[in-house]
Amino acid sequence: MLILCPRCKLISPNLVRLPQAAIARREIALTFDDGPHAEITPQILDHLDLHNAKATFFCIGEKVAAHPNLVAEIMRRGHSVENHSYRHNTLFAFSSPSLLANDIVKTQKAIEAATHGTAPRFFRAPFGFRSPFLGRVLRRLGLQHVAWTRRGYDTTSRNPDTVLRRLSRNLAAGDILLLHDGKPGLVVLPRLLELCSHKELRSVSLSMIFKDVETPPQICNRTMTSAGGDHTPSTNAPS
């Protein structure tokens, strides 16, 4: 099933590597899923600061609502905060268009509230599993789906060396790396950052890489039903 193919592009647009301009600048994108975490996230931020590295945090909406000040701190330190659904539901990919839209918009609102109006521009589906309806919903909300070039499977492996090896094998400019906002990712991060420095690779956030791309409109006042495609979209909705 294509739903279970997180990196494929047949269902809908899917970013798995950075554009050529970022590759030429020797940039990579470190991304952290499933946060924020009250204890782990601040330590991740400190490690990133030590290496002058910027990252992208794909955050879960209910955790954003629980830790708005921490989300604001992520932004204050120059990283980007993006949408990773509201509850990271296992069955997210099997939801109807209207339920997908409700979930994504609810998370957008939580992040906008925590960041004082900065709307996410990117979305990553839970587990990377995408519904055939998701592309249309994201397009109407002005969001781009982001997968990854390589991942460490840091939520399932107990061996930091194995996680690092998965992330670093053939590591190159333009790669999007997936870690999680948890202890295994935190353990691996210092060594990964050292390796990037050795390879002269610079970690930047997705918002930095795509800063010249038109920012989608804030959606706090947009209807969830129009985003889901159940009614005619408003004239302000992206085509």
Short mmCIF file of N, CA and C in Angstrom, two decimals, residues 19-183:
data_model
loop_
_atom_site.label_atom_id
_atom_site.label_comp_id
_atom_site.label_asym_id
_atom_site.label_seq_id
_atom_site.Cartn_x
_atom_site.Cartn_y
_atom_site.Cartn_z
N PRO A 19 16.40 21.29 -1.88
CA PRO A 19 16.60 21.74 -3.25
C PRO A 19 18.07 21.95 -3.58
N GLN A 20 18.34 22.09 -4.87
CA GLN A 20 19.71 22.18 -5.34
C GLN A 20 20.47 23.36 -4.74
N ALA A 21 19.79 24.48 -4.51
CA ALA A 21 20.47 25.64 -3.93
C ALA A 21 21.02 25.32 -2.55
N ALA A 22 20.26 24.56 -1.75
CA ALA A 22 20.72 24.17 -0.42
C ALA A 22 21.88 23.19 -0.52
N ILE A 23 21.83 22.30 -1.49
CA ILE A 23 22.92 21.35 -1.69
C ILE A 23 24.21 22.10 -2.04
N ALA A 24 24.08 23.10 -2.89
CA ALA A 24 25.25 23.90 -3.27
C ALA A 24 25.87 24.61 -2.08
N ARG A 25 25.02 24.96 -1.11
CA ARG A 25 25.52 25.64 0.10
C ARG A 25 25.96 24.63 1.16
N ARG A 26 25.91 23.35 0.84
CA ARG A 26 26.29 22.26 1.74
C ARG A 26 25.43 22.27 3.01
N GLU A 27 24.14 22.40 2.80
CA GLU A 27 23.20 22.42 3.91
C GLU A 27 22.49 21.08 4.06
N ILE A 28 22.15 20.75 5.29
CA ILE A 28 21.29 19.62 5.59
C ILE A 28 20.19 20.11 6.52
N ALA A 29 19.17 19.29 6.73
CA ALA A 29 18.08 19.65 7.64
C ALA A 29 17.95 18.58 8.71
N LEU A 30 18.27 18.94 9.94
CA LEU A 30 17.99 18.08 11.09
C LEU A 30 16.54 18.31 11.51
N THR A 31 15.78 17.23 11.63
CA THR A 31 14.39 17.37 12.05
C THR A 31 14.12 16.47 13.25
N PHE A 32 13.32 16.98 14.17
CA PHE A 32 12.99 16.26 15.40
C PHE A 32 11.48 16.13 15.50
N ASP A 33 10.99 14.91 15.59
CA ASP A 33 9.55 14.64 15.68
C ASP A 33 9.10 14.43 17.13
N ASP A 34 7.80 14.64 17.33
CA ASP A 34 7.06 14.18 18.51
C ASP A 34 7.21 15.05 19.75
N GLY A 35 7.86 16.18 19.69
CA GLY A 35 7.99 17.06 20.84
C GLY A 35 6.83 18.05 20.90
N PRO A 36 6.98 19.06 21.77
CA PRO A 36 8.15 19.26 22.64
C PRO A 36 8.10 18.40 23.89
N HIS A 37 9.28 18.17 24.45
CA HIS A 37 9.45 17.39 25.67
C HIS A 37 10.06 18.30 26.73
N ALA A 38 9.40 18.39 27.88
CA ALA A 38 9.79 19.38 28.90
C ALA A 38 11.24 19.25 29.33
N GLU A 39 11.78 18.03 29.40
CA GLU A 39 13.15 17.83 29.87
C GLU A 39 14.15 17.69 28.71
N ILE A 40 13.76 17.02 27.65
CA ILE A 40 14.69 16.70 26.57
C ILE A 40 14.89 17.88 25.62
N THR A 41 13.81 18.55 25.24
CA THR A 41 13.91 19.62 24.26
C THR A 41 14.92 20.70 24.64
N PRO A 42 14.92 21.20 25.89
CA PRO A 42 15.92 22.22 26.23
C PRO A 42 17.36 21.73 26.06
N GLN A 43 17.61 20.45 26.33
CA GLN A 43 18.96 19.91 26.16
C GLN A 43 19.32 19.81 24.67
N ILE A 44 18.36 19.44 23.85
CA ILE A 44 18.60 19.42 22.40
C ILE A 44 18.94 20.82 21.92
N LEU A 45 18.21 21.80 22.39
CA LEU A 45 18.46 23.18 22.00
C LEU A 45 19.86 23.63 22.40
N ASP A 46 20.30 23.22 23.57
CA ASP A 46 21.65 23.60 24.04
C ASP A 46 22.73 22.99 23.15
N HIS A 47 22.56 21.72 22.77
CA HIS A 47 23.54 21.07 21.89
C HIS A 47 23.58 21.76 20.52
N LEU A 48 22.42 22.11 20.01
CA LEU A 48 22.36 22.80 18.72
C LEU A 48 23.07 24.15 18.81
N ASP A 49 22.86 24.86 19.92
CA ASP A 49 23.52 26.15 20.10
C ASP A 49 25.04 26.01 20.09
N LEU A 50 25.55 24.96 20.73
CA LEU A 50 27.00 24.76 20.80
C LEU A 50 27.63 24.63 19.41
N HIS A 51 26.87 24.14 18.46
CA HIS A 51 27.39 23.93 17.11
C HIS A 51 26.83 24.96 16.13
N ASN A 52 26.15 25.95 16.65
CA ASN A 52 25.53 26.97 15.79
C ASN A 52 24.68 26.31 14.71
N ALA A 53 23.97 25.27 15.10
CA ALA A 53 23.12 24.52 14.17
C ALA A 53 21.66 24.88 14.39
N LYS A 54 20.92 24.91 13.32
CA LYS A 54 19.49 25.17 13.39
C LYS A 54 18.74 23.92 12.93
N ALA A 55 17.57 23.70 13.49
CA ALA A 55 16.82 22.48 13.22
C ALA A 55 15.34 22.79 13.04
N THR A 56 14.61 21.77 12.68
CA THR A 56 13.16 21.87 12.50
C THR A 56 12.49 20.88 13.45
N PHE A 57 11.55 21.37 14.23
CA PHE A 57 10.84 20.55 15.20
C PHE A 57 9.40 20.33 14.72
N PHE A 58 9.10 19.08 14.35
CA PHE A 58 7.73 18.72 13.98
C PHE A 58 7.00 18.34 15.27
N CYS A 59 6.15 19.24 15.73
CA CYS A 59 5.56 19.11 17.07
C CYS A 59 4.14 18.59 17.04
N ILE A 60 3.79 17.87 18.09
CA ILE A 60 2.44 17.34 18.28
C ILE A 60 1.59 18.41 18.97
N GLY A 61 0.42 18.66 18.41
CA GLY A 61 -0.40 19.78 18.86
C GLY A 61 -0.73 19.79 20.34
N GLU A 62 -1.11 18.64 20.90
CA GLU A 62 -1.48 18.63 22.31
C GLU A 62 -0.28 18.89 23.21
N LYS A 63 0.92 18.53 22.76
CA LYS A 63 2.13 18.84 23.52
C LYS A 63 2.48 20.32 23.40
N VAL A 64 2.19 20.90 22.25
CA VAL A 64 2.37 22.34 22.07
C VAL A 64 1.47 23.10 23.05
N ALA A 65 0.21 22.66 23.12
CA ALA A 65 -0.74 23.31 24.02
C ALA A 65 -0.31 23.18 25.48
N ALA A 66 0.35 22.07 25.81
CA ALA A 66 0.79 21.84 27.19
C ALA A 66 2.07 22.61 27.53
N HIS A 67 2.90 22.91 26.51
CA HIS A 67 4.18 23.58 26.76
C HIS A 67 4.39 24.75 25.80
N PRO A 68 3.49 25.73 25.82
CA PRO A 68 3.61 26.84 24.86
C PRO A 68 4.89 27.65 25.03
N ASN A 69 5.35 27.82 26.27
CA ASN A 69 6.58 28.60 26.48
C ASN A 69 7.80 27.91 25.89
N LEU A 70 7.82 26.59 25.93
CA LEU A 70 8.93 25.84 25.36
C LEU A 70 8.92 25.96 23.83
N VAL A 71 7.75 25.94 23.26
CA VAL A 71 7.63 26.12 21.81
C VAL A 71 8.12 27.51 21.42
N ALA A 72 7.75 28.51 22.20
CA ALA A 72 8.23 29.87 21.94
C ALA A 72 9.75 29.94 22.04
N GLU A 73 10.34 29.18 22.97
CA GLU A 73 11.79 29.17 23.13
C GLU A 73 12.48 28.53 21.92
N ILE A 74 11.87 27.48 21.37
CA ILE A 74 12.42 26.88 20.15
C ILE A 74 12.52 27.93 19.06
N MET A 75 11.46 28.70 18.90
CA MET A 75 11.46 29.75 17.88
C MET A 75 12.47 30.84 18.22
N ARG A 76 12.55 31.21 19.49
CA ARG A 76 13.45 32.29 19.89
C ARG A 76 14.90 31.96 19.57
N ARG A 77 15.24 30.68 19.63
CA ARG A 77 16.62 30.27 19.36
C ARG A 77 16.89 30.07 17.86
N GLY A 78 15.92 30.40 17.03
CA GLY A 78 16.17 30.41 15.60
C GLY A 78 15.80 29.15 14.85
N HIS A 79 15.07 28.25 15.50
CA HIS A 79 14.63 27.03 14.84
C HIS A 79 13.20 27.20 14.33
N SER A 80 12.73 26.25 13.55
CA SER A 80 11.35 26.33 13.08
C SER A 80 10.50 25.26 13.75
N VAL A 81 9.25 25.60 13.95
CA VAL A 81 8.28 24.70 14.57
C VAL A 81 7.22 24.38 13.53
N GLU A 82 7.05 23.09 13.25
CA GLU A 82 6.14 22.68 12.19
C GLU A 82 5.11 21.68 12.73
N ASN A 83 4.19 21.30 11.87
CA ASN A 83 2.98 20.56 12.24
C ASN A 83 3.18 19.05 12.10
N HIS A 84 2.88 18.32 13.19
CA HIS A 84 3.02 16.86 13.17
C HIS A 84 1.74 16.19 13.68
N SER A 85 0.61 16.83 13.42
CA SER A 85 -0.72 16.39 13.84
C SER A 85 -0.97 16.72 15.31
N TYR A 86 -2.22 16.55 15.72
CA TYR A 86 -2.56 16.98 17.09
C TYR A 86 -2.27 15.92 18.13
N ARG A 87 -2.54 14.66 17.82
CA ARG A 87 -2.33 13.60 18.83
C ARG A 87 -1.47 12.45 18.33
N HIS A 88 -0.95 12.53 17.12
CA HIS A 88 -0.11 11.47 16.56
C HIS A 88 -0.87 10.14 16.59
N ASN A 89 -2.09 10.19 16.09
CA ASN A 89 -2.97 9.02 16.09
C ASN A 89 -2.45 7.96 15.11
N THR A 90 -2.42 6.71 15.57
CA THR A 90 -1.96 5.60 14.73
C THR A 90 -2.79 5.48 13.45
N LEU A 91 -4.06 5.83 13.52
CA LEU A 91 -4.96 5.69 12.37
C LEU A 91 -5.12 6.99 11.59
N PHE A 92 -4.23 7.94 11.80
CA PHE A 92 -4.33 9.24 11.13
C PHE A 92 -4.48 9.08 9.62
N ALA A 93 -3.70 8.20 9.02
CA ALA A 93 -3.70 8.06 7.56
C ALA A 93 -5.01 7.50 7.02
N PHE A 94 -5.85 6.95 7.87
CA PHE A 94 -7.10 6.36 7.43
C PHE A 94 -8.30 7.25 7.73
N SER A 95 -8.03 8.51 8.06
CA SER A 95 -9.09 9.46 8.39
C SER A 95 -9.71 10.04 7.12
N SER A 96 -10.92 10.53 7.27
CA SER A 96 -11.60 11.21 6.16
C SER A 96 -10.95 12.57 5.91
N PRO A 97 -11.19 13.18 4.75
CA PRO A 97 -10.62 14.50 4.49
C PRO A 97 -10.98 15.53 5.56
N SER A 98 -12.23 15.52 6.01
CA SER A 98 -12.64 16.51 7.01
C SER A 98 -11.93 16.28 8.35
N LEU A 99 -11.75 15.02 8.73
CA LEU A 99 -11.04 14.74 9.98
C LEU A 99 -9.56 15.10 9.86
N LEU A 100 -8.96 14.84 8.71
CA LEU A 100 -7.58 15.24 8.49
C LEU A 100 -7.44 16.75 8.64
N ALA A 101 -8.34 17.47 8.00
CA ALA A 101 -8.29 18.94 8.06
C ALA A 101 -8.49 19.44 9.47
N ASN A 102 -9.46 18.88 10.19
CA ASN A 102 -9.70 19.30 11.58
C ASN A 102 -8.45 19.14 12.42
N ASP A 103 -7.81 18.00 12.29
CA ASP A 103 -6.62 17.69 13.09
C ASP A 103 -5.49 18.66 12.77
N ILE A 104 -5.23 18.87 11.48
CA ILE A 104 -4.13 19.73 11.07
C ILE A 104 -4.38 21.18 11.45
N VAL A 105 -5.60 21.66 11.24
CA VAL A 105 -5.93 23.04 11.58
C VAL A 105 -5.84 23.26 13.09
N LYS A 106 -6.28 22.29 13.87
CA LYS A 106 -6.20 22.41 15.33
C LYS A 106 -4.75 22.56 15.77
N THR A 107 -3.86 21.81 15.14
CA THR A 107 -2.44 21.91 15.46
C THR A 107 -1.87 23.24 15.00
N GLN A 108 -2.27 23.69 13.80
CA GLN A 108 -1.84 25.01 13.34
C GLN A 108 -2.20 26.09 14.34
N LYS A 109 -3.42 26.03 14.85
CA LYS A 109 -3.87 27.03 15.81
C LYS A 109 -3.04 26.99 17.09
N ALA A 110 -2.74 25.78 17.57
CA ALA A 110 -1.96 25.65 18.80
C ALA A 110 -0.56 26.24 18.62
N ILE A 111 0.05 25.97 17.47
CA ILE A 111 1.40 26.48 17.22
C ILE A 111 1.38 27.99 17.02
N GLU A 112 0.39 28.50 16.29
CA GLU A 112 0.28 29.94 16.10
C GLU A 112 0.10 30.65 17.43
N ALA A 113 -0.71 30.06 18.34
CA ALA A 113 -0.92 30.68 19.65
C ALA A 113 0.37 30.69 20.46
N ALA A 114 1.12 29.58 20.42
CA ALA A 114 2.34 29.48 21.21
C ALA A 114 3.45 30.39 20.68
N THR A 115 3.46 30.61 19.37
CA THR A 115 4.54 31.39 18.74
C THR A 115 4.10 32.82 18.42
N HIS A 116 2.95 33.20 18.96
CA HIS A 116 2.44 34.56 18.75
C HIS A 116 2.23 34.88 17.27
N GLY A 117 1.69 33.90 16.55
CA GLY A 117 1.24 34.17 15.19
C GLY A 117 2.08 33.60 14.07
N THR A 118 3.11 32.84 14.37
CA THR A 118 3.91 32.24 13.30
C THR A 118 3.29 30.92 12.87
N ALA A 119 2.81 30.89 11.64
CA ALA A 119 2.11 29.71 11.15
C ALA A 119 3.09 28.70 10.57
N PRO A 120 2.97 27.43 10.91
CA PRO A 120 3.79 26.40 10.25
C PRO A 120 3.58 26.40 8.74
N ARG A 121 4.62 26.05 8.03
CA ARG A 121 4.56 25.95 6.57
C ARG A 121 4.71 24.51 6.11
N PHE A 122 5.09 23.63 7.04
CA PHE A 122 5.38 22.25 6.67
C PHE A 122 4.63 21.29 7.59
N PHE A 123 4.35 20.11 7.06
CA PHE A 123 3.62 19.08 7.80
C PHE A 123 4.32 17.74 7.59
N ARG A 124 4.40 16.96 8.64
CA ARG A 124 4.86 15.58 8.53
C ARG A 124 3.80 14.69 9.17
N ALA A 125 3.31 13.74 8.42
CA ALA A 125 2.27 12.84 8.92
C ALA A 125 2.82 11.92 9.99
N PRO A 126 2.01 11.54 10.97
CA PRO A 126 2.44 10.56 11.96
C PRO A 126 2.96 9.30 11.28
N PHE A 127 4.16 8.87 11.67
CA PHE A 127 4.83 7.70 11.09
C PHE A 127 5.15 7.89 9.61
N GLY A 128 4.87 9.06 9.07
CA GLY A 128 5.07 9.29 7.65
C GLY A 128 4.00 8.68 6.77
N PHE A 129 2.96 8.09 7.36
CA PHE A 129 1.92 7.41 6.60
C PHE A 129 0.90 8.44 6.09
N ARG A 130 0.68 8.48 4.79
CA ARG A 130 -0.14 9.51 4.18
C ARG A 130 -1.39 8.95 3.53
N SER A 131 -2.50 9.55 3.85
CA SER A 131 -3.75 9.23 3.19
C SER A 131 -3.74 9.74 1.76
N PRO A 132 -4.46 9.07 0.84
CA PRO A 132 -4.60 9.61 -0.52
C PRO A 132 -5.27 10.98 -0.53
N PHE A 133 -6.00 11.32 0.55
CA PHE A 133 -6.67 12.62 0.64
C PHE A 133 -5.76 13.72 1.18
N LEU A 134 -4.63 13.33 1.77
CA LEU A 134 -3.83 14.31 2.50
C LEU A 134 -3.27 15.40 1.60
N GLY A 135 -2.83 15.05 0.42
CA GLY A 135 -2.24 16.04 -0.47
C GLY A 135 -3.18 17.19 -0.76
N ARG A 136 -4.44 16.86 -1.01
CA ARG A 136 -5.43 17.90 -1.29
C ARG A 136 -5.67 18.78 -0.08
N VAL A 137 -5.75 18.17 1.10
CA VAL A 137 -5.95 18.94 2.32
C VAL A 137 -4.78 19.89 2.56
N LEU A 138 -3.58 19.38 2.43
CA LEU A 138 -2.40 20.23 2.65
C LEU A 138 -2.33 21.36 1.63
N ARG A 139 -2.66 21.07 0.41
CA ARG A 139 -2.63 22.11 -0.63
C ARG A 139 -3.58 23.24 -0.28
N ARG A 140 -4.76 22.90 0.18
CA ARG A 140 -5.74 23.93 0.52
C ARG A 140 -5.33 24.72 1.75
N LEU A 141 -4.53 24.12 2.60
CA LEU A 141 -4.05 24.82 3.79
C LEU A 141 -2.71 25.51 3.56
N GLY A 142 -2.15 25.36 2.38
CA GLY A 142 -0.87 26.01 2.08
C GLY A 142 0.31 25.35 2.75
N LEU A 143 0.25 24.04 2.98
CA LEU A 143 1.31 23.31 3.67
C LEU A 143 2.00 22.33 2.72
N GLN A 144 3.28 22.09 2.97
CA GLN A 144 4.07 21.13 2.19
C GLN A 144 4.40 19.93 3.06
N HIS A 145 4.19 18.73 2.53
CA HIS A 145 4.55 17.54 3.30
C HIS A 145 6.05 17.29 3.21
N VAL A 146 6.66 16.94 4.35
CA VAL A 146 8.10 16.66 4.42
C VAL A 146 8.31 15.26 4.96
N ALA A 147 9.05 14.45 4.24
CA ALA A 147 9.45 13.14 4.75
C ALA A 147 10.90 13.23 5.21
N TRP A 148 11.78 12.39 4.68
CA TRP A 148 13.17 12.40 5.11
C TRP A 148 14.02 11.67 4.07
N THR A 149 15.29 11.96 4.10
CA THR A 149 16.24 11.23 3.27
C THR A 149 16.69 9.96 3.98
N ARG A 150 16.98 10.12 5.28
CA ARG A 150 17.41 8.97 6.09
C ARG A 150 16.95 9.19 7.53
N ARG A 151 16.76 8.08 8.23
CA ARG A 151 16.32 8.14 9.63
C ARG A 151 17.12 7.18 10.46
N GLY A 152 17.18 7.45 11.77
CA GLY A 152 17.98 6.61 12.66
C GLY A 152 17.21 5.52 13.37
N TYR A 153 15.87 5.53 13.26
CA TYR A 153 15.02 4.60 14.02
C TYR A 153 15.38 4.65 15.50
N ASP A 154 15.50 5.87 16.00
CA ASP A 154 15.92 6.06 17.39
C ASP A 154 14.81 5.74 18.39
N THR A 155 13.60 5.50 17.93
CA THR A 155 12.54 5.10 18.86
C THR A 155 12.49 3.59 19.05
N THR A 156 13.20 2.84 18.21
CA THR A 156 13.17 1.38 18.32
C THR A 156 14.52 0.77 18.63
N SER A 157 15.60 1.45 18.32
CA SER A 157 16.94 0.90 18.56
C SER A 157 17.47 1.36 19.91
N ARG A 158 18.06 0.44 20.65
CA ARG A 158 18.66 0.77 21.94
C ARG A 158 20.15 1.06 21.82
N ASN A 159 20.69 0.94 20.63
CA ASN A 159 22.12 1.11 20.42
C ASN A 159 22.40 2.43 19.71
N PRO A 160 22.98 3.42 20.43
CA PRO A 160 23.26 4.72 19.80
C PRO A 160 24.19 4.61 18.60
N ASP A 161 25.12 3.66 18.63
CA ASP A 161 26.03 3.48 17.50
C ASP A 161 25.26 3.08 16.24
N THR A 162 24.26 2.23 16.41
CA THR A 162 23.44 1.80 15.27
C THR A 162 22.64 2.97 14.72
N VAL A 163 22.08 3.76 15.61
CA VAL A 163 21.30 4.93 15.19
C VAL A 163 22.19 5.90 14.41
N LEU A 164 23.37 6.17 14.94
CA LEU A 164 24.29 7.10 14.28
C LEU A 164 24.74 6.55 12.93
N ARG A 165 24.98 5.26 12.86
CA ARG A 165 25.41 4.65 11.60
C ARG A 165 24.32 4.79 10.54
N ARG A 166 23.08 4.61 10.91
CA ARG A 166 21.99 4.75 9.95
C ARG A 166 21.88 6.18 9.43
N LEU A 167 22.12 7.14 10.30
CA LEU A 167 22.01 8.54 9.91
C LEU A 167 23.21 9.01 9.09
N SER A 168 24.36 8.44 9.36
CA SER A 168 25.60 8.97 8.77
C SER A 168 26.05 8.23 7.51
N ARG A 169 25.49 7.06 7.23
CA ARG A 169 25.90 6.31 6.05
C ARG A 169 25.57 7.11 4.79
N ASN A 170 26.61 7.47 4.03
CA ASN A 170 26.46 8.26 2.81
C ASN A 170 25.86 9.64 3.06
N LEU A 171 26.01 10.15 4.27
CA LEU A 171 25.49 11.47 4.60
C LEU A 171 26.05 12.51 3.63
N ALA A 172 25.18 13.35 3.09
CA ALA A 172 25.61 14.32 2.09
C ALA A 172 24.75 15.58 2.18
N ALA A 173 25.26 16.65 1.58
CA ALA A 173 24.50 17.89 1.49
C ALA A 173 23.14 17.63 0.84
N GLY A 174 22.12 18.27 1.37
CA GLY A 174 20.77 18.10 0.85
C GLY A 174 19.94 17.08 1.59
N ASP A 175 20.55 16.33 2.51
CA ASP A 175 19.81 15.30 3.24
C ASP A 175 18.89 15.91 4.29
N ILE A 176 17.76 15.28 4.47
CA ILE A 176 16.83 15.58 5.57
C ILE A 176 16.92 14.40 6.53
N LEU A 177 17.35 14.67 7.77
CA LEU A 177 17.56 13.62 8.76
C LEU A 177 16.43 13.62 9.78
N LEU A 178 15.95 12.44 10.10
CA LEU A 178 14.86 12.30 11.07
C LEU A 178 15.37 11.70 12.38
N LEU A 179 15.19 12.48 13.45
CA LEU A 179 15.37 12.02 14.82
C LEU A 179 14.08 12.31 15.57
N HIS A 180 14.05 11.91 16.83
CA HIS A 180 12.88 12.19 17.65
C HIS A 180 13.29 12.99 18.89
N ASP A 181 12.34 13.75 19.36
CA ASP A 181 12.56 14.62 20.52
C ASP A 181 12.45 13.77 21.78
N GLY A 182 13.48 12.94 21.99
CA GLY A 182 13.50 12.03 23.12
C GLY A 182 14.93 11.70 23.51
N LYS A 183 15.10 10.87 24.51
CA LYS A 183 16.44 10.58 25.04
C LYS A 183 17.37 9.92 24.03
#
